[in-house]
Amino acid sequence: MKKHLLNVTSNIEIARNIFEMKLTGSGVGSMTTPGQFLHVSVGNHSSKLLRRPLSICDVDLDREEVTLLYRAQGEGTKQLSQKSAGEVVDVLGPLGNGFELAEMDKNKNALLIGGGIGVPPLYYLGKHLKKKGIEVTFILGYQSIEDSFYIEKFKDIGETIVTTVDGSLGIKGFVTDAMMNVVENEPVIYSVGPAIMLKAVEERAVGLRGYLSLEERMGCGIGACFACVCPTETRESGYVKICSDGPVFKMGEVVL
Amino acid sequence: MSRLHVSLPGLNMKNPILPASGCFGFGKEYAKWYDLSVLGGITIKAATLEGRFGNPTPRVAETESGMLNAIGLQNPGVKKIIENEIPALEPYNIPILANIAGSTEEEYIEVTRQISSSARVSAVELNISCPNVKEGGIQFGTHYKSAADLTRKVKAVSEKPVYVKLSPNVSNIVEMAQAVEEAGADGLSMINTLVGMKLDWRTGHPTLANKTGGLSGPAIKPVAIRMIYEVSQKVSLPIIGMGGVSTAEDVLEMMSAGASAVAVGTANFVNPYVCPEIIEQLPKLLDEIGVENISEMTGRSTKQWKTPLSSR
């Protein structure tokens, strides 16, 4: 866990308000676990103080380059979207605990389910799982075709099913509408997205092993401020901190 | 003795910098980033008698040069803090300031009795100013008689010096400071957060689940400076200043206003290394203005005002 000053190599809009930022620097070598995040300084620290937790979408260790995908929604992420090649971005990380990969055995298949801006970390995860010889299927949910991204890149890793709320691409509906046929193969589930989606995924994955990555507003990103807590029935404390105990938890571990 | 050394009741500090309560967890989170021994001291997260889960999320929101929080005094309860959290700070030879909160006088007294008897605790900070829960003691912190009564009762059981953390959400902070001084407080911590609110203009809904929260960060520093400046001239208690401090220059400004030590809060979230960076920069700034010992900075503003205009 360290602070790094990384150089922007590119920062482009790849879908409606979705930006792909590539950063390079010597700190990238430590970013090897899928599901971890970087806490990114977006402004000049005087107006926009708080860092933004952005999940790691991809890492190229040879080029020392990390890829972050983010939605330019609020003022802070809009400021981030203005950064151009050559500028420096102050990041802390990698932070949090990533996805559990050791438990996967080669006979199993994995179902990776992402919604909206929860999709990006599944890309790096999918690459890791494929490298381990695991058959990977993605279900990616977007609002509309205009909000969709990286679909061809996901297809290079495994079967990719797309859902859109308005039906403009793939199956009309939510990610859970595409789940039933796929879970018959008893895959290990990995899912990232808003709590309401994760809850629906968990309800449809009864009896299966899986992992959920949670999103929440964070203060410090390192477990000190207690801003991003979530109730749990499995720990003595009664809660987990999403930033430092997670963001990835076993299915059933947290109360969504 | 180091030129950064400061001495306050119960707190013999190698430098005047300590993290503010609630902004540093119980210390172990930042111990992963640097050796906590470099700090002047450490203020740990508030302890209540029983464990508290705190408020629903979202608990933080960003504002202009500041942030709102409504954590709600989440903590595992005083017993577990004494058993699990304080021993984790054993390797670091620095004073520990234990922040205590409660919903009744009895709760404050019992928490003080327990935590002040811990050998590793150097002093207690009486939190009568948390704006985010009704049961956080703010009812004691907004009326001078209640604040004085509670201070007197807590002092009676405390085995360690007592610092009273004052709320800025009052009409007359000098009156509050004088009341707790008379009641026997050993020092003051000031200020806590200012009550604020943020709305989503699209929906009209508050951003925080708790609706209101405590404003911290650089936005509140001028308020803290003004209050410390006013109080330091009317009471003789040492003041631990806090509120929007994020640089070494801020520390010296706050000491000039009357603070003897300075706590750093929100800035830790922005930059986990902020405290050691500030400590490293202080000697250079003292050299710049020709001050040998940092304790000479305390109350410098009022000392200068007393200097005749002709000699300034």
XYZ file of C-alpha atoms in Angstrom:
568
model
C 0.000 0.000 0.000
C 1.618 3.143 -1.159
C 1.014 6.514 -2.718
C 2.061 6.698 -6.352
C 2.296 9.514 -8.835
C 1.343 7.914 -12.140
C 1.502 9.463 -15.594
C -1.594 9.542 -17.780
C -0.899 7.822 -21.101
C -4.466 8.154 -22.414
C -7.885 9.201 -21.154
C -10.714 8.742 -23.657
C -14.509 8.481 -23.629
C -15.404 4.936 -24.735
C -19.179 5.105 -24.108
C -21.645 7.701 -22.880
C -19.798 9.377 -19.937
C -17.601 6.277 -19.518
C -13.885 7.012 -19.686
C -10.929 4.700 -20.060
C -7.829 6.075 -18.353
C -4.447 4.427 -18.713
C -1.742 5.289 -16.200
C 1.869 4.290 -16.087
C 4.561 4.324 -13.418
C 6.679 2.169 -11.166
C 3.828 1.540 -8.695
C 1.864 -0.494 -11.229
C 3.988 -3.589 -10.526
C 2.150 -4.103 -7.212
C -1.318 -4.105 -8.800
C -1.598 -7.792 -9.535
C -4.773 -8.916 -7.753
C -8.087 -8.540 -9.603
C -10.810 -6.838 -7.589
C -8.558 -4.374 -5.789
C -9.019 -0.646 -6.276
C -7.049 2.567 -6.455
C -8.003 5.629 -4.432
C -7.581 8.397 -6.951
C -7.137 12.094 -6.305
C -9.363 13.873 -8.815
C -8.809 17.571 -8.260
C -6.242 19.885 -6.810
C -6.955 18.851 -3.202
C -8.298 22.266 -2.243
C -11.748 22.184 -3.791
C -12.292 18.455 -4.316
C -10.752 16.809 -1.297
C -11.841 13.235 -1.248
C -10.295 10.602 -3.416
C -12.460 8.378 -5.640
C -12.256 4.609 -5.333
C -11.845 3.224 -8.866
C -11.529 -0.494 -9.459
C -8.660 -1.839 -11.494
C -9.867 -2.901 -14.943
C -6.617 -4.197 -16.386
C -2.896 -4.238 -15.726
C -0.070 -4.638 -18.226
C 2.950 -5.456 -16.100
C 5.357 -5.408 -19.047
C 4.372 -1.832 -19.896
C 3.800 -0.868 -16.236
C 0.353 0.349 -17.248
C -2.917 0.166 -15.302
C -6.343 0.754 -16.888
C -9.208 2.366 -14.977
C -12.732 2.760 -16.347
C -14.956 5.303 -14.634
C -18.192 7.166 -15.163
C -17.833 10.959 -15.302
C -20.940 11.638 -13.275
C -20.171 14.090 -10.503
C -17.941 17.119 -10.520
C -14.906 15.188 -9.281
C -14.949 12.468 -11.919
C -15.696 15.144 -14.544
C -12.461 16.852 -13.461
C -10.675 13.521 -13.801
C -12.040 13.151 -17.324
C -10.286 16.411 -18.257
C -6.838 14.965 -17.555
C -4.794 14.403 -20.654
C -1.700 12.402 -21.609
C 1.400 13.541 -19.755
C -0.450 14.784 -16.688
C 0.167 13.194 -13.300
C -2.457 11.472 -11.157
C -1.950 10.856 -7.423
C -3.190 7.394 -6.433
C -3.138 5.265 -3.295
C -3.056 1.565 -3.762
C -3.645 -1.092 -4.588
C -6.236 -1.090 -1.786
C -8.685 -3.635 -0.450
C -8.842 -7.375 -0.847
C -9.425 -8.705 -4.324
C -11.216 -11.771 -5.648
C -10.424 -15.195 -4.235
C -8.869 -17.255 -7.009
C -7.149 -20.036 -5.080
C -10.417 -21.871 -4.442
C -11.180 -22.282 -8.126
C -10.272 -25.719 -9.425
C -9.827 -26.342 -13.081
C -12.976 -28.442 -13.434
C -15.160 -25.549 -12.471
C -16.518 -22.820 -14.597
C -17.033 -19.256 -13.532
C -19.900 -16.854 -14.138
C -18.903 -13.206 -13.938
C -21.826 -10.797 -13.598
C -21.420 -7.047 -13.758
C -23.781 -4.110 -13.894
C -22.930 -0.669 -15.290
C -19.732 0.721 -13.877
C -19.378 -2.526 -11.899
C -18.304 -4.265 -15.133
C -14.624 -3.102 -15.342
C -12.960 -5.237 -12.621
C -14.447 -8.375 -14.215
C -12.154 -7.866 -17.191
C -8.921 -8.321 -15.219
C -10.558 -11.129 -13.221
C -11.674 -12.884 -16.410
C -8.149 -12.761 -17.807
C -6.746 -14.302 -14.627
C -9.344 -17.076 -14.550
C -8.838 -17.910 -18.216
C -5.086 -18.137 -17.614
C -5.843 -20.724 -14.908
C -7.748 -22.756 -17.501
C -11.190 -21.951 -16.165
C -14.127 -21.572 -18.521
C -15.467 -18.057 -18.091
C -18.933 -16.731 -18.962
C -19.829 -13.066 -18.592
C -23.214 -11.452 -18.108
C -22.857 -7.718 -18.563
C -25.743 -5.370 -17.852
C -26.046 -1.839 -19.198
C -28.828 0.732 -19.322
C -28.620 1.084 -23.081
C -26.371 0.355 -26.078
C -24.920 3.848 -25.663
C -23.700 2.947 -22.173
C -22.119 -0.369 -23.193
C -18.365 -0.836 -23.436
C -15.597 -3.429 -23.757
C -17.972 -6.113 -25.099
C -15.593 -7.294 -27.843
C -12.737 -7.426 -25.349
C -14.816 -9.569 -23.001
C -15.702 -11.885 -25.897
C -11.977 -12.569 -26.372
C -11.953 -14.119 -22.890
C -15.195 -16.096 -22.832
C -18.871 -16.310 -23.749
C -20.405 -12.874 -23.198
C -24.116 -12.288 -22.676
C -25.275 -8.687 -22.739
C -28.444 -7.250 -21.243
C -29.776 -3.733 -21.570
C -32.638 -2.210 -19.635
C -34.103 -0.609 -22.765
C -33.468 -3.630 -24.987
C -31.262 -1.696 -27.402
C -28.573 -4.392 -27.189
C -28.716 -8.068 -26.226
C -31.411 -9.340 -23.907
C -33.945 -6.764 -22.719
C -33.911 -6.628 -18.936
C -31.490 -7.051 -16.051
C -28.495 -9.323 -15.589
C -30.613 -11.653 -13.489
C -32.927 -12.234 -16.473
C -29.986 -13.886 -18.226
C -28.768 -15.943 -15.275
C -31.008 -18.988 -15.079
C -29.695 -21.054 -18.012
C -26.095 -20.331 -17.082
C -26.275 -21.277 -13.411
C -27.435 -24.786 -14.351
C -23.738 -25.565 -14.906
C -23.105 -24.740 -11.233
C -20.451 -22.100 -11.822
C -18.644 -20.109 -9.171
C -20.227 -16.656 -9.229
C -18.291 -13.382 -9.227
C -20.435 -10.272 -9.286
C -19.855 -6.516 -9.119
C -22.467 -3.789 -9.155
C -24.944 -1.860 -7.050
C -26.232 -3.535 -3.879
C -29.711 -4.044 -5.319
C -28.249 -6.011 -8.239
C -25.962 -8.054 -5.978
C -28.915 -8.946 -3.801
C -30.873 -10.169 -6.824
C -27.862 -12.174 -8.032
C -27.460 -13.765 -4.598
C -31.131 -14.734 -4.493
C -30.825 -16.505 -7.838
C -27.594 -18.258 -6.962
C -28.804 -20.218 -3.953
C -26.555 -23.211 -3.287
C -23.705 -21.842 -5.371
C -20.347 -20.592 -4.211
C -19.582 -17.006 -5.093
C -18.099 -13.634 -4.383
C -19.609 -10.166 -4.446
C -17.760 -6.870 -4.751
C -19.543 -3.958 -3.061
C -19.627 -0.264 -3.888
C -20.025 2.512 -1.311
C -19.000 6.112 -0.741
C -15.633 6.098 0.986
C -13.723 8.612 3.066
C -10.216 7.315 3.656
C -10.234 4.060 1.644
C -8.047 2.327 4.242
C -10.413 1.442 7.084
C -9.913 4.422 9.376
C -13.015 6.558 8.901
C -15.781 3.935 9.157
C -17.756 5.561 6.325
C -18.232 2.500 4.108
C -19.485 -0.115 6.527
C -21.953 -2.888 5.768
C -23.802 -5.113 8.258
C -22.820 -8.773 8.507
C -24.090 -11.696 10.544
C -20.910 -13.702 10.221
C -18.421 -11.523 12.082
C -18.304 -10.778 15.774
C -18.147 -7.025 15.202
C -21.464 -7.115 13.303
C -20.077 -5.114 10.410
C -17.424 -5.085 7.729
C -15.572 -2.156 6.216
C -15.978 -2.323 2.456
C -12.672 -0.568 1.750
C -10.383 -2.664 3.915
C -12.278 -5.898 4.707
C -13.559 -5.984 1.115
C -14.578 -4.780 -1.361
C -14.944 -8.504 -2.191
C -16.934 -10.707 0.173
C -18.185 -14.277 0.006
C -21.828 -14.563 -1.025
C -23.945 -14.612 2.127
C -21.318 -12.869 4.237
C -22.818 -9.388 4.152
C -26.405 -8.260 4.619
C -27.365 -6.480 1.407
C 15.242 18.407 23.979
C 13.907 18.737 20.450
C 12.800 22.156 19.276
C 9.424 20.623 18.359
C 8.766 19.303 21.866
C 5.578 20.478 23.586
C 4.260 19.590 26.999
C 0.575 19.605 27.942
C -1.127 18.021 30.954
C -0.582 14.264 30.575
C 0.804 14.705 27.089
C 4.553 14.906 26.842
C 4.908 15.176 23.071
C 8.049 15.151 20.930
C 6.172 17.353 18.471
C 2.781 19.109 18.577
C 1.082 16.898 15.950
C -1.527 14.281 16.676
C -4.309 12.891 14.526
C -7.833 13.990 15.464
C -10.335 11.539 16.882
C -12.451 9.786 14.297
C -9.976 10.524 11.530
C -7.394 7.879 12.375
C -9.427 4.836 13.404
C -7.635 3.182 16.316
C -4.247 3.818 14.747
C -3.585 0.375 13.326
C -4.969 1.355 9.941
C -2.264 4.007 9.497
C 0.441 1.847 11.091
C 0.447 0.008 7.748
C 1.572 3.233 6.080
C 4.235 4.586 8.447
C 5.805 4.195 11.875
C 3.386 5.879 14.284
C 6.299 6.639 16.644
C 6.975 9.797 14.623
C 3.735 11.363 15.879
C 3.527 13.629 18.902
C 0.567 11.605 20.117
C -2.522 9.831 18.880
C -6.204 10.496 19.511
C -8.208 7.322 19.124
C -11.781 6.978 17.894
C -14.549 7.735 20.380
C -15.418 5.073 22.931
C -18.924 4.558 24.256
C -19.972 2.101 26.966
C -21.594 -0.415 24.617
C -20.615 -1.012 21.010
C -22.414 1.117 18.417
C -23.036 0.396 14.759
C -23.507 4.044 13.844
C -25.635 5.631 11.148
C -26.882 4.172 7.862
C -24.834 4.773 4.696
C -23.996 6.962 2.837
C -22.085 8.504 5.709
C -19.798 10.930 3.880
C -20.297 13.615 1.260
C -17.845 15.971 -0.341
C -18.392 19.728 -0.161
C -16.388 22.731 -1.311
C -12.971 22.390 0.344
C -14.486 20.137 2.946
C -16.532 17.085 3.688
C -19.603 16.152 5.666
C -19.629 13.039 7.783
C -22.297 11.308 9.796
C -20.559 8.158 11.022
C -22.488 8.112 14.287
C -19.768 7.149 16.783
C -19.371 3.604 15.502
C -17.085 1.735 17.881
C -16.853 -1.685 19.540
C -17.439 -0.358 23.071
C -14.955 0.658 25.753
C -14.137 -2.854 27.004
C -13.117 -4.121 23.588
C -11.176 -0.936 22.907
C -9.188 -1.487 26.103
C -8.718 -5.191 25.359
C -8.051 -5.113 21.619
C -7.292 -1.666 20.294
C -5.101 0.068 22.874
C -2.646 -2.877 23.212
C -2.084 -2.702 19.436
C -0.490 0.730 20.031
C 1.968 -0.706 22.557
C 4.924 -0.724 20.144
C 4.690 3.024 19.675
C 6.068 5.114 22.493
C 3.653 8.011 22.113
C 0.925 9.422 24.370
C -2.629 8.234 23.725
C -5.552 10.621 24.061
C -8.750 8.593 24.492
C -11.931 10.250 23.202
C -15.040 9.344 25.211
C -18.707 9.825 24.335
C -22.047 8.824 25.779
C -25.729 9.497 25.990
C -26.025 9.950 29.768
C -23.828 11.308 32.538
C -23.556 7.802 33.967
C -22.269 6.473 30.645
C -19.582 9.174 30.413
C -18.517 8.508 33.983
C -18.254 4.756 33.498
C -16.376 5.034 30.190
C -13.977 7.532 31.769
C -13.460 5.333 34.819
C -12.599 2.332 32.656
C -10.473 3.930 29.951
C -8.565 6.337 32.194
C -7.386 3.414 34.296
C -5.662 1.887 31.282
C -1.926 2.390 31.818
C -1.342 3.274 28.174
C -3.904 6.101 28.128
C -2.280 9.448 28.857
C -5.347 11.681 28.924
C -9.042 11.615 28.025
C -10.898 13.867 25.625
C -14.459 14.489 26.700
C -16.524 14.512 23.520
C -19.557 16.653 24.207
C -19.701 17.909 20.662
C -20.498 15.086 18.226
C -23.275 16.544 16.069
C -24.256 13.291 14.356
C -26.159 11.400 17.023
C -28.578 12.582 19.655
C -26.876 10.192 22.036
C -23.389 11.543 21.319
C -23.241 14.122 24.038
C -24.082 17.242 22.051
C -26.852 17.894 24.579
C -24.060 18.461 27.107
C -21.983 20.521 24.730
C -24.360 23.273 23.783
C -25.241 24.619 27.226
C -22.526 25.840 29.547
C -24.121 24.577 32.771
C -24.523 21.018 31.433
C -20.978 21.087 30.063
C -19.590 22.225 33.409
C -21.604 19.664 35.398
C -20.427 16.811 33.211
C -16.829 18.008 33.282
C -16.880 18.122 37.073
C -18.295 14.589 37.342
C -15.889 13.136 34.797
C -12.944 14.868 36.468
C -13.948 13.295 39.768
C -13.456 9.760 38.426
C -10.722 10.245 35.838
C -7.262 8.973 36.666
C -5.838 11.066 33.821
C -6.068 14.723 32.743
C -9.329 15.658 31.005
C -9.538 17.700 27.802
C -13.020 18.922 26.891
C -13.739 18.945 23.171
C -15.866 21.983 22.438
C -18.527 22.297 19.791
C -18.444 25.256 17.417
C -22.235 24.980 17.122
C -22.830 27.422 19.966
C -23.459 31.139 20.098
C -20.774 31.850 22.693
C -17.775 29.522 22.732
C -15.867 31.654 25.249
C -18.667 31.134 27.753
C -18.431 27.346 27.211
C -14.664 27.363 27.617
C -14.802 29.402 30.791
C -17.476 27.118 32.242
C -15.455 23.933 31.738
C -12.286 25.629 32.964
C -14.058 26.534 36.176
C -15.332 22.956 36.434
C -11.775 21.661 36.511
C -10.910 20.718 32.925
C -7.190 20.286 32.313
C -7.344 21.417 28.700
C -9.550 22.103 25.693
C -9.836 20.497 22.291
C -11.356 22.769 19.727
C -13.152 22.634 17.468
C -15.406 19.736 16.521
C -17.288 19.767 13.200
C -19.926 22.311 12.162
C -23.392 20.976 11.437
C -24.071 21.048 7.704
C -26.171 19.544 4.962
C -25.915 18.705 1.287
C -28.780 18.090 -1.116
C -28.891 16.440 -4.536
C -30.458 19.219 -6.624
C -31.878 16.671 -9.079
C -33.932 14.816 -6.514
C -34.020 17.265 -3.624
C -32.861 14.473 -1.309
C -30.108 14.868 1.284
C -26.857 13.193 0.224
C -26.271 11.721 3.678
C -28.596 9.046 5.022
C -28.550 10.925 8.338
C -29.603 14.080 6.422
C -27.187 16.329 8.341
C -23.506 15.795 9.076
C -20.423 17.413 10.525
C -18.475 19.710 8.224
C -14.698 19.371 8.371
C -11.714 20.137 6.168
C -10.017 23.374 5.053
C -13.410 25.111 4.748
C -13.740 25.325 8.547
C -10.190 26.427 9.399
C -11.028 30.156 9.671
C -13.804 29.321 12.138
C -11.405 27.247 14.239
C -8.733 29.956 14.168
C -11.207 32.608 15.266
C -12.592 30.501 18.118
C -9.151 29.453 19.389
C -8.013 33.075 19.164
C -10.974 34.272 21.230
C -10.892 31.485 23.807
C -7.135 31.512 24.359
C -7.332 35.111 25.555
C -10.041 34.369 28.093
C -8.995 31.035 29.577
C -5.630 29.801 30.791
C -6.127 26.162 29.769
C -3.891 24.680 27.065
C -5.718 24.172 23.784
C -5.341 21.322 21.327
C -6.372 23.105 18.130
C -8.057 21.376 15.213
C -10.307 22.137 12.273
C -9.161 22.065 8.659
C -5.442 21.731 9.308
C -3.664 20.127 6.375
C -0.229 21.769 6.135
C 2.679 22.758 8.384
C 1.740 26.396 7.734
C -1.764 25.687 9.066
C -0.222 24.219 12.224
C 1.800 27.350 12.918
C -1.196 29.568 12.166
C -3.289 27.619 14.656
C -0.559 27.766 17.278
C -0.275 31.507 16.682
C -3.989 31.745 17.463
C -3.371 30.109 20.825
C -3.102 26.334 20.365
C -0.372 24.440 22.235
C -0.741 21.309 20.089
C -2.567 20.660 16.822
C -4.682 17.741 15.674
C -4.970 16.826 12.004
C -8.293 15.360 10.894
C -9.762 15.158 7.411
C -6.369 15.694 5.778
C -5.437 12.132 6.795
C -8.118 10.853 4.410
C -6.710 12.887 1.537
C -3.089 11.974 2.215
C -2.303 9.194 4.710
C 1.227 10.565 5.096
C 0.113 14.084 5.990
C 1.123 13.966 9.690
C 4.734 12.803 9.164
C 5.064 15.213 6.235
C 3.931 18.135 8.413
C 6.296 17.120 11.227
C 9.189 16.999 8.789
C 8.402 20.451 7.400
C 7.970 22.307 10.710
C 11.673 22.975 11.510
C 12.222 24.601 8.121
C 9.291 26.964 8.685
C 10.531 27.824 12.171
C 13.930 28.655 10.649
C 12.201 30.922 8.143
C 10.749 33.086 10.890
C 13.653 32.737 13.297
C 11.827 30.839 16.023
C 13.905 28.291 17.925
C 11.309 26.317 19.915
C 7.861 25.614 18.526
C 6.191 26.268 21.880
C 7.073 29.941 21.364
C 4.481 29.971 18.586
C 1.568 29.484 20.982
C -0.464 32.664 21.282
C 1.921 34.612 19.072
C -0.947 36.517 17.465
C -2.098 38.081 20.692
C 1.472 38.768 21.807
C 2.026 40.702 18.598
C -1.126 42.746 19.024
C 0.205 43.883 22.372
C 3.344 45.203 20.690
C 3.170 48.957 20.011
C 2.483 49.787 16.395
C 5.725 51.758 16.124
C 7.858 48.708 16.838
C 6.021 46.303 14.486
